[in-house]
PDB file of C-alpha atoms in Angstrom:
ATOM      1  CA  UNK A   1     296.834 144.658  23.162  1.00  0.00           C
ATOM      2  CA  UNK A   2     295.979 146.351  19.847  1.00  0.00           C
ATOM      3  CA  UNK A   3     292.628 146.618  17.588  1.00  0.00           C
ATOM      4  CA  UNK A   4     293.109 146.730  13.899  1.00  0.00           C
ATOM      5  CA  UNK A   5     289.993 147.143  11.228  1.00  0.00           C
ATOM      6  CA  UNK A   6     289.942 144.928   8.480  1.00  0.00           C
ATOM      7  CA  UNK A   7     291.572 147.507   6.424  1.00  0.00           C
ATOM      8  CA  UNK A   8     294.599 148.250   8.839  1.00  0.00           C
ATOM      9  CA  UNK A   9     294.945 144.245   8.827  1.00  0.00           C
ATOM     10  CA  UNK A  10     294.960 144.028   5.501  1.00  0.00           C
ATOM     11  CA  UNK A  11     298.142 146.259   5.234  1.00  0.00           C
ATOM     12  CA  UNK A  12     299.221 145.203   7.742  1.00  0.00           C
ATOM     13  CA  UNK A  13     300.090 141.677   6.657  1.00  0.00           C
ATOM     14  CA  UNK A  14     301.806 142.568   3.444  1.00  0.00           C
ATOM     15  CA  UNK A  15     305.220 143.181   5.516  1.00  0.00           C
ATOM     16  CA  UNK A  16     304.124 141.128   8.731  1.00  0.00           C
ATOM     17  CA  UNK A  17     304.008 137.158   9.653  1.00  0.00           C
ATOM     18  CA  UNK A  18     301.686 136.880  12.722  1.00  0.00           C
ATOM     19  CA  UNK A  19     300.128 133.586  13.967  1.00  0.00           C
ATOM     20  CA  UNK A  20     296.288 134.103  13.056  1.00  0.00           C
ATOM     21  CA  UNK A  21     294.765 132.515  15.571  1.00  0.00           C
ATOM     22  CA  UNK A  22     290.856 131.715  14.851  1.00  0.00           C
ATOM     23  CA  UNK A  23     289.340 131.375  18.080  1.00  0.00           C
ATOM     24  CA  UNK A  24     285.941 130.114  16.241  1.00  0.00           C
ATOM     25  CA  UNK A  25     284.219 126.994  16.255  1.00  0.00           C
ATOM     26  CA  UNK A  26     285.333 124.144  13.754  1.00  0.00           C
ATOM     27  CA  UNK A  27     281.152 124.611  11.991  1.00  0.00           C
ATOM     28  CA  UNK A  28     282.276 128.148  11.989  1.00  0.00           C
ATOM     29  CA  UNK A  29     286.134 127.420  10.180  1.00  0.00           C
ATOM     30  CA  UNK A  30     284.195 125.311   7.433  1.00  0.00           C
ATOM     31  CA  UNK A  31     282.495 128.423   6.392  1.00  0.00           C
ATOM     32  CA  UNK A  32     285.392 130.586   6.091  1.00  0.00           C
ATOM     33  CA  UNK A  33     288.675 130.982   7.317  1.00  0.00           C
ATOM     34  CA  UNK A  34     292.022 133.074   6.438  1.00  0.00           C
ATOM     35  CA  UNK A  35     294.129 131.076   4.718  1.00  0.00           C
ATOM     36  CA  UNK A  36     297.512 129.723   7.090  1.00  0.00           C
ATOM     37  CA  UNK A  37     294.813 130.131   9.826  1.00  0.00           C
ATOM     38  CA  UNK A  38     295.077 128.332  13.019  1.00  0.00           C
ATOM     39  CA  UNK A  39     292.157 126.798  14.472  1.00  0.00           C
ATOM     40  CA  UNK A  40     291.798 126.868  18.289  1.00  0.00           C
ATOM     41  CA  UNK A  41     288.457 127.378  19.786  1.00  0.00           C
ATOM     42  CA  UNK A  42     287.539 129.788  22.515  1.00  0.00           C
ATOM     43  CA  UNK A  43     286.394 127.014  24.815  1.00  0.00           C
ATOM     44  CA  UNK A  44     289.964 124.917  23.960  1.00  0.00           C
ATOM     45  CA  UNK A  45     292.119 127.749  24.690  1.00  0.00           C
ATOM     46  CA  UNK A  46     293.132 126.974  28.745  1.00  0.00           C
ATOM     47  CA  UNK A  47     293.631 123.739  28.012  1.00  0.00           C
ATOM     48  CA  UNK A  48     295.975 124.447  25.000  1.00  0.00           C
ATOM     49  CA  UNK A  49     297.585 127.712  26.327  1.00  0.00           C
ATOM     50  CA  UNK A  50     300.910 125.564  26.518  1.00  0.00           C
ATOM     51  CA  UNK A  51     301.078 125.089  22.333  1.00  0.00           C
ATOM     52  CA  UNK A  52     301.334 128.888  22.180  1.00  0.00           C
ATOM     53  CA  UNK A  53     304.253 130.554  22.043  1.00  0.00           C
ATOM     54  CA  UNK A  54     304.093 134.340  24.417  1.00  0.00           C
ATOM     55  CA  UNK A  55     306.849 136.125  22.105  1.00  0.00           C
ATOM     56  CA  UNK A  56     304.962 135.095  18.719  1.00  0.00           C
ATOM     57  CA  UNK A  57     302.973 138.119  17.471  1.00  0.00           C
ATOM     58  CA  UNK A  58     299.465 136.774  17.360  1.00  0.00           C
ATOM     59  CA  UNK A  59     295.985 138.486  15.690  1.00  0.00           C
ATOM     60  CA  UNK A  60     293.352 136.767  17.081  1.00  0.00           C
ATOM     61  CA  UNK A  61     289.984 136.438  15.155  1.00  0.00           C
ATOM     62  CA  UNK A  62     286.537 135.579  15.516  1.00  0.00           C
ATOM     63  CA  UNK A  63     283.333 135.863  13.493  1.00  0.00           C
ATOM     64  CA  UNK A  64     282.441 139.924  14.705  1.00  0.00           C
ATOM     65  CA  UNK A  65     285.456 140.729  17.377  1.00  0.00           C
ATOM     66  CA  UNK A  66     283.747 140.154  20.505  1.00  0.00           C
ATOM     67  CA  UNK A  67     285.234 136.580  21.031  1.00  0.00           C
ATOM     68  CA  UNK A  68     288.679 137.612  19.978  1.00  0.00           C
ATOM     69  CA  UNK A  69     288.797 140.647  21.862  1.00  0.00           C
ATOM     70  CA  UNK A  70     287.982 138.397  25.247  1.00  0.00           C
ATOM     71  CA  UNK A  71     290.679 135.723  24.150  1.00  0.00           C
ATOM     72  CA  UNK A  72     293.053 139.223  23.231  1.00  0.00           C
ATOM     73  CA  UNK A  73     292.491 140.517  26.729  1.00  0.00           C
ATOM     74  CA  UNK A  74     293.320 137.212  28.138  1.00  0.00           C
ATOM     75  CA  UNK A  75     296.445 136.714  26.394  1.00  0.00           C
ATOM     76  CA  UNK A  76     297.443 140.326  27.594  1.00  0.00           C
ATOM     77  CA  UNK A  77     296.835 139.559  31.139  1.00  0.00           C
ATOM     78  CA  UNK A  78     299.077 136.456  30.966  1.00  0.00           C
ATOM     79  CA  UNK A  79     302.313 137.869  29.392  1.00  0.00           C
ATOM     80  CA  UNK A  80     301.461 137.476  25.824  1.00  0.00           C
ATOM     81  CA  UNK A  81     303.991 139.955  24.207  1.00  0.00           C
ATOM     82  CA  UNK A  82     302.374 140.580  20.960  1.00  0.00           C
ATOM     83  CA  UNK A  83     298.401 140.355  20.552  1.00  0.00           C
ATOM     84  CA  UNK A  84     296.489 142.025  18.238  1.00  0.00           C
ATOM     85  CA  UNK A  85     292.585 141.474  17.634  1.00  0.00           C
ATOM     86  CA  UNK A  86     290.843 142.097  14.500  1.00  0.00           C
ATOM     87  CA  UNK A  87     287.749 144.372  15.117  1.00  0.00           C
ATOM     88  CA  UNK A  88     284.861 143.514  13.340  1.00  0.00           C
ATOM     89  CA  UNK A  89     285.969 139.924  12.719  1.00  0.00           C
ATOM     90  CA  UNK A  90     286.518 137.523   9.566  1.00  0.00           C
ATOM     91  CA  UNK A  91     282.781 139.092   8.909  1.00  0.00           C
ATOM     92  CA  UNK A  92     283.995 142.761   8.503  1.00  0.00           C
ATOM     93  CA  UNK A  93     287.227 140.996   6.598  1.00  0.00           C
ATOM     94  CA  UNK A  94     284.785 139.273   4.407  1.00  0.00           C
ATOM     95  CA  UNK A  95     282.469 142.379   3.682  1.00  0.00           C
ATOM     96  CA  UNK A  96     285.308 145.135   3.349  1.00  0.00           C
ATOM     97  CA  UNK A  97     288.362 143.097   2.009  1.00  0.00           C
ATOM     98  CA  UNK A  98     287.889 139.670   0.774  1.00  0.00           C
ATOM     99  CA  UNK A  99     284.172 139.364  -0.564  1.00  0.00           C
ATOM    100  CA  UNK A 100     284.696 135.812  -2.021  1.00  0.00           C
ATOM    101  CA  UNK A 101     285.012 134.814   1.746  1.00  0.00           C
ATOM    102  CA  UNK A 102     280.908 133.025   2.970  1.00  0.00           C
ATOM    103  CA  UNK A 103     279.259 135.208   4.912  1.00  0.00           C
ATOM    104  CA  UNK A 104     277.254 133.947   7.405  1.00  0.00           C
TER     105      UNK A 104
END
C-alpha cells in the first residue's frame, strides 16, 4: 500500500487512470467529491468486495485519511495489487489543490 499527499496525487493523475474509490458516506459525497469518483461506503465495502476488480490500481479516499487508510490496509491484506490512499483526504485535496471543492 502507498500514501500520497494531495500534492503527489495531484501529479500523479495527470499520466495515471486509477479507480478513485470514495469510501465516504452518500451526506458526505453531496458535499464534495472528485469528479469520475466512485461511491462505496466504508460500511458497504464486505458486502461489495466482489464489484472490485484486485489488478485495478485503486486510491482510496475519505474526508481526512483515516477511513481510507483502514479500507487501504484492508485491500492490501486481501490481494489487492494496486492501492494507494490519499493522506489527508478530499479535505487536504480541497484546502491545498482544489479550493472550489466545500469544505466541511
Amino acid at each position: 500500500m502507498k500514501d500520497f499527499t494531495a500534492t503527489e496525487l495531484e501529479i500523479y493523475l495527470k499520466d495515471n487512470q486509477p479507480l478513485l474509490l470514495d469510501v465516504r458516506e452518500q451526506w458526505e459525497w453531496d458535499k464534495c467529491h472528485f469528479e469520475n469518483s466512485k461511491l462505496l461506503p466504508m460500511g458497504q465495502i464486505m458486502a461489495n468486495i466482489d464489484l472490485l476488480d484486485k489488478t485495478q490500481e485503486v486510491i482510496v479516499i475519505c474526508h481526512h485519511g483515516i477511513r481510507s487508510m483502514q479500507v487501504a490496509h484492508y485491500f492490501s491484506s486481501i490481494d489487492f495489487e494496486k492501492v494507494i490512499n490519499l493522506r489527508g483526504g478530499i479535505d487536504a485535496w480541497a484546502k491545498q489543490i482544489d479550493n472550489s471543492m466545500t469544505l466541511y
